[in-house]
Amino acid sequence: MLLRRLSECPGDCMATSSGNFDANVAAVVSDMLIELGGAPDVVRKEVAHSWVFASPVMTPTRNLFAVVLIAAWLLYDSSFRSRNIYARARDLIFNGLDEFAEYVPARDIVNDPDRREEFARLCLKLLDLHPAGETEEQANDRLASLNSAERARVVKEARAAEARAEEIRKAMARKAAEEAAAAYGRE
């Protein structure tokens, strides 16, 4: 159900990441949080003072705004409105999506089945929920197998290790050449 909802996400959410900033992200997030049980005055104040929307120092990327809009679209589903998840939803929006948005373009959440599943599972995890029919451990394992940020870290570490290995190979080749030259000079 969540995967289908994500695949049906309106184009306005993704347009934000490509430079067309038609949606008022703060208003959408406020409406969603109010729908999930937040008091309107409190929600508007929290949204206005959140670093996502107010900080002149840490300006979020357009992709983060698009990811936040997609999360708001997902959380606005009636299956979430009947739960008591306001505080966790607020944390998800304000603190939980930064790293994901750093590695995954918003359009991939809608268009790529693996990223769509990863995003749905990430949101569920941040809401302390898991897919029906799965244990928490199964849900965590599946999310770990899809984790874009972790995959990016592993690739970065592998490239760094390969670069170090290449430096060592070059140093060993230089030393061997120096020793060969020294031996040749003695003869």
PDB file of C-alpha atoms in Angstrom:
ATOM      1  CA  MET A   1       0.000   0.000   0.000  1.00  0.00           C
ATOM      2  CA  LEU A   2       2.772   2.477   0.910  1.00  0.00           C
ATOM      3  CA  LEU A   3       4.768   1.569  -2.188  1.00  0.00           C
ATOM      4  CA  ARG A   4       1.733   2.218  -4.369  1.00  0.00           C
ATOM      5  CA  ARG A   5       1.110   5.531  -2.606  1.00  0.00           C
ATOM      6  CA  LEU A   6       4.720   6.577  -3.241  1.00  0.00           C
ATOM      7  CA  SER A   7       4.458   5.608  -6.914  1.00  0.00           C
ATOM      8  CA  GLU A   8       1.404   7.886  -7.169  1.00  0.00           C
ATOM      9  CA  CYS A   9       3.118  10.880  -5.569  1.00  0.00           C
ATOM     10  CA  PRO A  10       2.193  14.138  -7.340  1.00  0.00           C
ATOM     11  CA  GLY A  11       4.799  15.647  -9.629  1.00  0.00           C
ATOM     12  CA  ASP A  12       4.816  18.866  -7.577  1.00  0.00           C
ATOM     13  CA  CYS A  13       6.843  17.076  -4.916  1.00  0.00           C
ATOM     14  CA  MET A  14       9.598  16.141  -7.327  1.00  0.00           C
ATOM     15  CA  ALA A  15       9.508  19.427  -9.217  1.00  0.00           C
ATOM     16  CA  THR A  16      11.009  21.005  -6.110  1.00  0.00           C
ATOM     17  CA  SER A  17      14.235  19.059  -6.604  1.00  0.00           C
ATOM     18  CA  SER A  18      14.600  20.157 -10.218  1.00  0.00           C
ATOM     19  CA  GLY A  19      14.408  23.846  -9.432  1.00  0.00           C
ATOM     20  CA  ASN A  20      10.685  24.586  -9.809  1.00  0.00           C
ATOM     21  CA  PHE A  21       9.716  25.515  -6.283  1.00  0.00           C
ATOM     22  CA  ASP A  22       5.934  25.584  -6.609  1.00  0.00           C
ATOM     23  CA  ALA A  23       5.036  23.904  -3.326  1.00  0.00           C
ATOM     24  CA  ASN A  24       5.261  25.730  -0.042  1.00  0.00           C
ATOM     25  CA  VAL A  25       7.049  22.980   1.868  1.00  0.00           C
ATOM     26  CA  ALA A  26       6.480  24.523   5.289  1.00  0.00           C
ATOM     27  CA  ALA A  27       2.722  24.791   4.662  1.00  0.00           C
ATOM     28  CA  VAL A  28       2.491  21.202   3.420  1.00  0.00           C
ATOM     29  CA  VAL A  29       4.458  19.917   6.421  1.00  0.00           C
ATOM     30  CA  SER A  30       2.344  22.006   8.811  1.00  0.00           C
ATOM     31  CA  ASP A  31      -0.893  20.657   7.340  1.00  0.00           C
ATOM     32  CA  MET A  32       0.365  17.074   7.530  1.00  0.00           C
ATOM     33  CA  LEU A  33       1.526  17.425  11.152  1.00  0.00           C
ATOM     34  CA  ILE A  34      -1.765  19.025  12.156  1.00  0.00           C
ATOM     35  CA  GLU A  35      -3.606  16.160  10.479  1.00  0.00           C
ATOM     36  CA  LEU A  36      -1.497  13.724  12.525  1.00  0.00           C
ATOM     37  CA  GLY A  37      -2.624  15.346  15.772  1.00  0.00           C
ATOM     38  CA  GLY A  38      -0.429  18.387  16.276  1.00  0.00           C
ATOM     39  CA  ALA A  39      -1.932  21.548  17.708  1.00  0.00           C
ATOM     40  CA  PRO A  40      -2.047  24.120  14.903  1.00  0.00           C
ATOM     41  CA  ASP A  41      -0.309  26.928  16.840  1.00  0.00           C
ATOM     42  CA  VAL A  42       2.415  24.601  18.109  1.00  0.00           C
ATOM     43  CA  VAL A  43       2.986  23.028  14.700  1.00  0.00           C
ATOM     44  CA  ARG A  44       3.270  26.356  12.902  1.00  0.00           C
ATOM     45  CA  LYS A  45       5.745  27.603  15.508  1.00  0.00           C
ATOM     46  CA  GLU A  46       7.829  24.385  15.305  1.00  0.00           C
ATOM     47  CA  VAL A  47       7.892  24.470  11.525  1.00  0.00           C
ATOM     48  CA  ALA A  48       8.804  28.153  11.450  1.00  0.00           C
ATOM     49  CA  HIS A  49      11.710  27.588  13.862  1.00  0.00           C
ATOM     50  CA  SER A  50      12.930  24.313  12.383  1.00  0.00           C
ATOM     51  CA  TRP A  51      16.386  24.501  10.773  1.00  0.00           C
ATOM     52  CA  VAL A  52      14.854  22.889   7.693  1.00  0.00           C
ATOM     53  CA  PHE A  53      12.803  25.999   7.057  1.00  0.00           C
ATOM     54  CA  ALA A  54      14.399  28.834   9.025  1.00  0.00           C
ATOM     55  CA  SER A  55      18.161  28.531   9.351  1.00  0.00           C
ATOM     56  CA  PRO A  56      20.219  30.982   7.323  1.00  0.00           C
ATOM     57  CA  VAL A  57      23.340  28.912   8.076  1.00  0.00           C
ATOM     58  CA  MET A  58      22.199  25.438   7.039  1.00  0.00           C
ATOM     59  CA  THR A  59      20.214  25.964   3.862  1.00  0.00           C
ATOM     60  CA  PRO A  60      18.755  22.628   2.840  1.00  0.00           C
ATOM     61  CA  THR A  61      19.079  21.395  -0.694  1.00  0.00           C
ATOM     62  CA  ARG A  62      16.148  21.388  -3.059  1.00  0.00           C
ATOM     63  CA  ASN A  63      16.395  17.610  -3.003  1.00  0.00           C
ATOM     64  CA  LEU A  64      15.862  17.580   0.772  1.00  0.00           C
ATOM     65  CA  PHE A  65      12.791  19.765   0.338  1.00  0.00           C
ATOM     66  CA  ALA A  66      11.489  17.344  -2.304  1.00  0.00           C
ATOM     67  CA  VAL A  67      12.173  14.356  -0.036  1.00  0.00           C
ATOM     68  CA  VAL A  68      10.352  16.135   2.816  1.00  0.00           C
ATOM     69  CA  LEU A  69       7.383  16.786   0.524  1.00  0.00           C
ATOM     70  CA  ILE A  70       7.295  13.131  -0.510  1.00  0.00           C
ATOM     71  CA  ALA A  71       7.424  12.088   3.153  1.00  0.00           C
ATOM     72  CA  ALA A  72       4.549  14.459   3.921  1.00  0.00           C
ATOM     73  CA  TRP A  73       2.592  12.931   1.026  1.00  0.00           C
ATOM     74  CA  LEU A  74       3.262   9.446   2.392  1.00  0.00           C
ATOM     75  CA  LEU A  75       2.402  10.324   6.001  1.00  0.00           C
ATOM     76  CA  TYR A  76      -0.825  12.022   4.989  1.00  0.00           C
ATOM     77  CA  ASP A  77      -2.195   8.568   4.160  1.00  0.00           C
ATOM     78  CA  SER A  78      -5.246   7.628   6.220  1.00  0.00           C
ATOM     79  CA  SER A  79      -3.428   4.609   7.684  1.00  0.00           C
ATOM     80  CA  PHE A  80      -1.109   6.992   9.529  1.00  0.00           C
ATOM     81  CA  ARG A  81      -3.756   9.473  10.596  1.00  0.00           C
ATOM     82  CA  SER A  82      -5.409   6.899  12.843  1.00  0.00           C
ATOM     83  CA  ARG A  83      -2.186   6.357  14.826  1.00  0.00           C
ATOM     84  CA  ASN A  84      -0.565   8.450  17.506  1.00  0.00           C
ATOM     85  CA  ILE A  85       2.601   9.316  15.554  1.00  0.00           C
ATOM     86  CA  TYR A  86       2.709  13.112  15.616  1.00  0.00           C
ATOM     87  CA  ALA A  87       5.962  13.405  17.624  1.00  0.00           C
ATOM     88  CA  ARG A  88       7.755  10.714  15.599  1.00  0.00           C
ATOM     89  CA  ALA A  89       6.498  12.189  12.329  1.00  0.00           C
ATOM     90  CA  ARG A  90       7.821  15.598  13.388  1.00  0.00           C
ATOM     91  CA  ASP A  91      11.218  14.044  14.171  1.00  0.00           C
ATOM     92  CA  LEU A  92      11.200  12.187  10.861  1.00  0.00           C
ATOM     93  CA  ILE A  93      10.558  15.404   8.922  1.00  0.00           C
ATOM     94  CA  PHE A  94      12.966  17.617  10.870  1.00  0.00           C
ATOM     95  CA  ASN A  95      15.797  15.169  11.605  1.00  0.00           C
ATOM     96  CA  GLY A  96      15.408  11.864   9.807  1.00  0.00           C
ATOM     97  CA  LEU A  97      15.717  12.533   6.090  1.00  0.00           C
ATOM     98  CA  ASP A  98      18.938  14.536   5.687  1.00  0.00           C
ATOM     99  CA  GLU A  99      21.281  11.634   5.041  1.00  0.00           C
ATOM    100  CA  PHE A 100      18.827   9.870   2.745  1.00  0.00           C
ATOM    101  CA  ALA A 101      18.361  13.066   0.698  1.00  0.00           C
ATOM    102  CA  GLU A 102      22.129  13.413   0.421  1.00  0.00           C
ATOM    103  CA  TYR A 103      22.379  10.139  -1.511  1.00  0.00           C
ATOM    104  CA  VAL A 104      19.025   9.596  -3.220  1.00  0.00           C
ATOM    105  CA  PRO A 105      17.406  11.967  -5.721  1.00  0.00           C
ATOM    106  CA  ALA A 106      13.755  12.560  -4.833  1.00  0.00           C
ATOM    107  CA  ARG A 107      12.563  11.371  -8.253  1.00  0.00           C
ATOM    108  CA  ASP A 108      14.085   7.946  -7.506  1.00  0.00           C
ATOM    109  CA  ILE A 109      11.753   7.522  -4.531  1.00  0.00           C
ATOM    110  CA  VAL A 110       8.858   7.542  -6.967  1.00  0.00           C
ATOM    111  CA  ASN A 111      10.469   5.995 -10.048  1.00  0.00           C
ATOM    112  CA  ASP A 112      12.889   3.354  -8.711  1.00  0.00           C
ATOM    113  CA  PRO A 113      11.270   0.350  -6.984  1.00  0.00           C
ATOM    114  CA  ASP A 114      14.275  -0.260  -4.694  1.00  0.00           C
ATOM    115  CA  ARG A 115      14.519   3.375  -3.583  1.00  0.00           C
ATOM    116  CA  ARG A 116      10.741   3.478  -3.125  1.00  0.00           C
ATOM    117  CA  GLU A 117      10.923   0.434  -0.850  1.00  0.00           C
ATOM    118  CA  GLU A 118      13.947   1.857   0.971  1.00  0.00           C
ATOM    119  CA  PHE A 119      12.152   5.146   1.600  1.00  0.00           C
ATOM    120  CA  ALA A 120       8.951   3.466   2.813  1.00  0.00           C
ATOM    121  CA  ARG A 121      10.950   1.217   5.136  1.00  0.00           C
ATOM    122  CA  LEU A 122      13.058   4.142   6.398  1.00  0.00           C
ATOM    123  CA  CYS A 123       9.926   6.138   7.199  1.00  0.00           C
ATOM    124  CA  LEU A 124       8.361   3.162   8.974  1.00  0.00           C
ATOM    125  CA  LYS A 125      11.539   2.616  11.004  1.00  0.00           C
ATOM    126  CA  LEU A 126      11.677   6.282  12.013  1.00  0.00           C
ATOM    127  CA  LEU A 127       8.042   6.011  13.088  1.00  0.00           C
ATOM    128  CA  ASP A 128       8.847   2.898  15.176  1.00  0.00           C
ATOM    129  CA  LEU A 129       6.688   0.784  12.869  1.00  0.00           C
ATOM    130  CA  HIS A 130       7.426  -2.091  10.504  1.00  0.00           C
ATOM    131  CA  PRO A 131       5.636  -3.683   7.558  1.00  0.00           C
ATOM    132  CA  ALA A 132       2.760  -6.025   8.357  1.00  0.00           C
ATOM    133  CA  GLY A 133       3.840  -9.638   8.453  1.00  0.00           C
ATOM    134  CA  GLU A 134       7.471  -8.827   9.316  1.00  0.00           C
ATOM    135  CA  THR A 135       9.233  -8.818  12.629  1.00  0.00           C
ATOM    136  CA  GLU A 136      11.247  -5.763  13.560  1.00  0.00           C
ATOM    137  CA  GLU A 137      14.435  -7.737  12.895  1.00  0.00           C
ATOM    138  CA  GLN A 138      13.263  -8.762   9.414  1.00  0.00           C
ATOM    139  CA  ALA A 139      12.285  -5.174   8.627  1.00  0.00           C
ATOM    140  CA  ASN A 140      15.685  -3.879   9.802  1.00  0.00           C
ATOM    141  CA  ASP A 141      17.535  -6.508   7.752  1.00  0.00           C
ATOM    142  CA  ARG A 142      15.632  -5.637   4.595  1.00  0.00           C
ATOM    143  CA  LEU A 143      16.203  -1.908   5.145  1.00  0.00           C
ATOM    144  CA  ALA A 144      19.918  -2.554   5.672  1.00  0.00           C
ATOM    145  CA  SER A 145      20.080  -4.418   2.358  1.00  0.00           C
ATOM    146  CA  LEU A 146      18.571  -1.397   0.573  1.00  0.00           C
ATOM    147  CA  ASN A 147      20.405   1.368   2.472  1.00  0.00           C
ATOM    148  CA  SER A 148      21.775   3.877  -0.064  1.00  0.00           C
ATOM    149  CA  ALA A 149      23.795   5.841   2.486  1.00  0.00           C
ATOM    150  CA  GLU A 150      25.513   2.696   3.756  1.00  0.00           C
ATOM    151  CA  ARG A 151      26.217   1.547   0.203  1.00  0.00           C
ATOM    152  CA  ALA A 152      27.760   4.949  -0.565  1.00  0.00           C
ATOM    153  CA  ARG A 153      29.948   4.690   2.562  1.00  0.00           C
ATOM    154  CA  VAL A 154      31.115   1.189   1.589  1.00  0.00           C
ATOM    155  CA  VAL A 155      31.961   2.340  -1.952  1.00  0.00           C
ATOM    156  CA  LYS A 156      33.843   5.358  -0.589  1.00  0.00           C
ATOM    157  CA  GLU A 157      35.802   3.178   1.851  1.00  0.00           C
ATOM    158  CA  ALA A 158      36.577   0.658  -0.909  1.00  0.00           C
ATOM    159  CA  ARG A 159      37.858   3.428  -3.186  1.00  0.00           C
ATOM    160  CA  ALA A 160      39.997   4.823  -0.374  1.00  0.00           C
ATOM    161  CA  ALA A 161      41.424   1.361   0.357  1.00  0.00           C
ATOM    162  CA  GLU A 162      42.162   0.848  -3.339  1.00  0.00           C
ATOM    163  CA  ALA A 163      43.901   4.238  -3.493  1.00  0.00           C
ATOM    164  CA  ARG A 164      46.021   3.322  -0.450  1.00  0.00           C
ATOM    165  CA  ALA A 165      46.876  -0.048  -2.025  1.00  0.00           C
ATOM    166  CA  GLU A 166      47.895   1.700  -5.249  1.00  0.00           C
ATOM    167  CA  GLU A 167      50.150   4.092  -3.307  1.00  0.00           C
ATOM    168  CA  ILE A 168      51.785   1.126  -1.581  1.00  0.00           C
ATOM    169  CA  ARG A 169      52.299  -0.672  -4.913  1.00  0.00           C
ATOM    170  CA  LYS A 170      53.924   2.439  -6.392  1.00  0.00           C
ATOM    171  CA  ALA A 171      56.148   2.908  -3.331  1.00  0.00           C
ATOM    172  CA  MET A 172      57.207  -0.738  -3.497  1.00  0.00           C
ATOM    173  CA  ALA A 173      57.966  -0.430  -7.220  1.00  0.00           C
ATOM    174  CA  ARG A 174      60.063   2.725  -6.584  1.00  0.00           C
ATOM    175  CA  LYS A 175      61.970   0.987  -3.789  1.00  0.00           C
ATOM    176  CA  ALA A 176      62.578  -2.076  -5.975  1.00  0.00           C
ATOM    177  CA  ALA A 177      63.805   0.169  -8.798  1.00  0.00           C
ATOM    178  CA  GLU A 178      66.113   2.060  -6.404  1.00  0.00           C
ATOM    179  CA  GLU A 179      67.525  -1.200  -5.042  1.00  0.00           C
ATOM    180  CA  ALA A 180      68.046  -2.532  -8.570  1.00  0.00           C
ATOM    181  CA  ALA A 181      69.804   0.684  -9.568  1.00  0.00           C
ATOM    182  CA  ALA A 182      72.002   0.551  -6.472  1.00  0.00           C
ATOM    183  CA  ALA A 183      72.898  -3.086  -7.159  1.00  0.00           C
ATOM    184  CA  TYR A 184      73.657  -2.304 -10.796  1.00  0.00           C
ATOM    185  CA  GLY A 185      75.872   0.611  -9.764  1.00  0.00           C
ATOM    186  CA  ARG A 186      77.958  -1.650  -7.504  1.00  0.00           C
ATOM    187  CA  GLU A 187      78.710  -4.122 -10.252  1.00  0.00           C
TER     188      GLU A 187
END
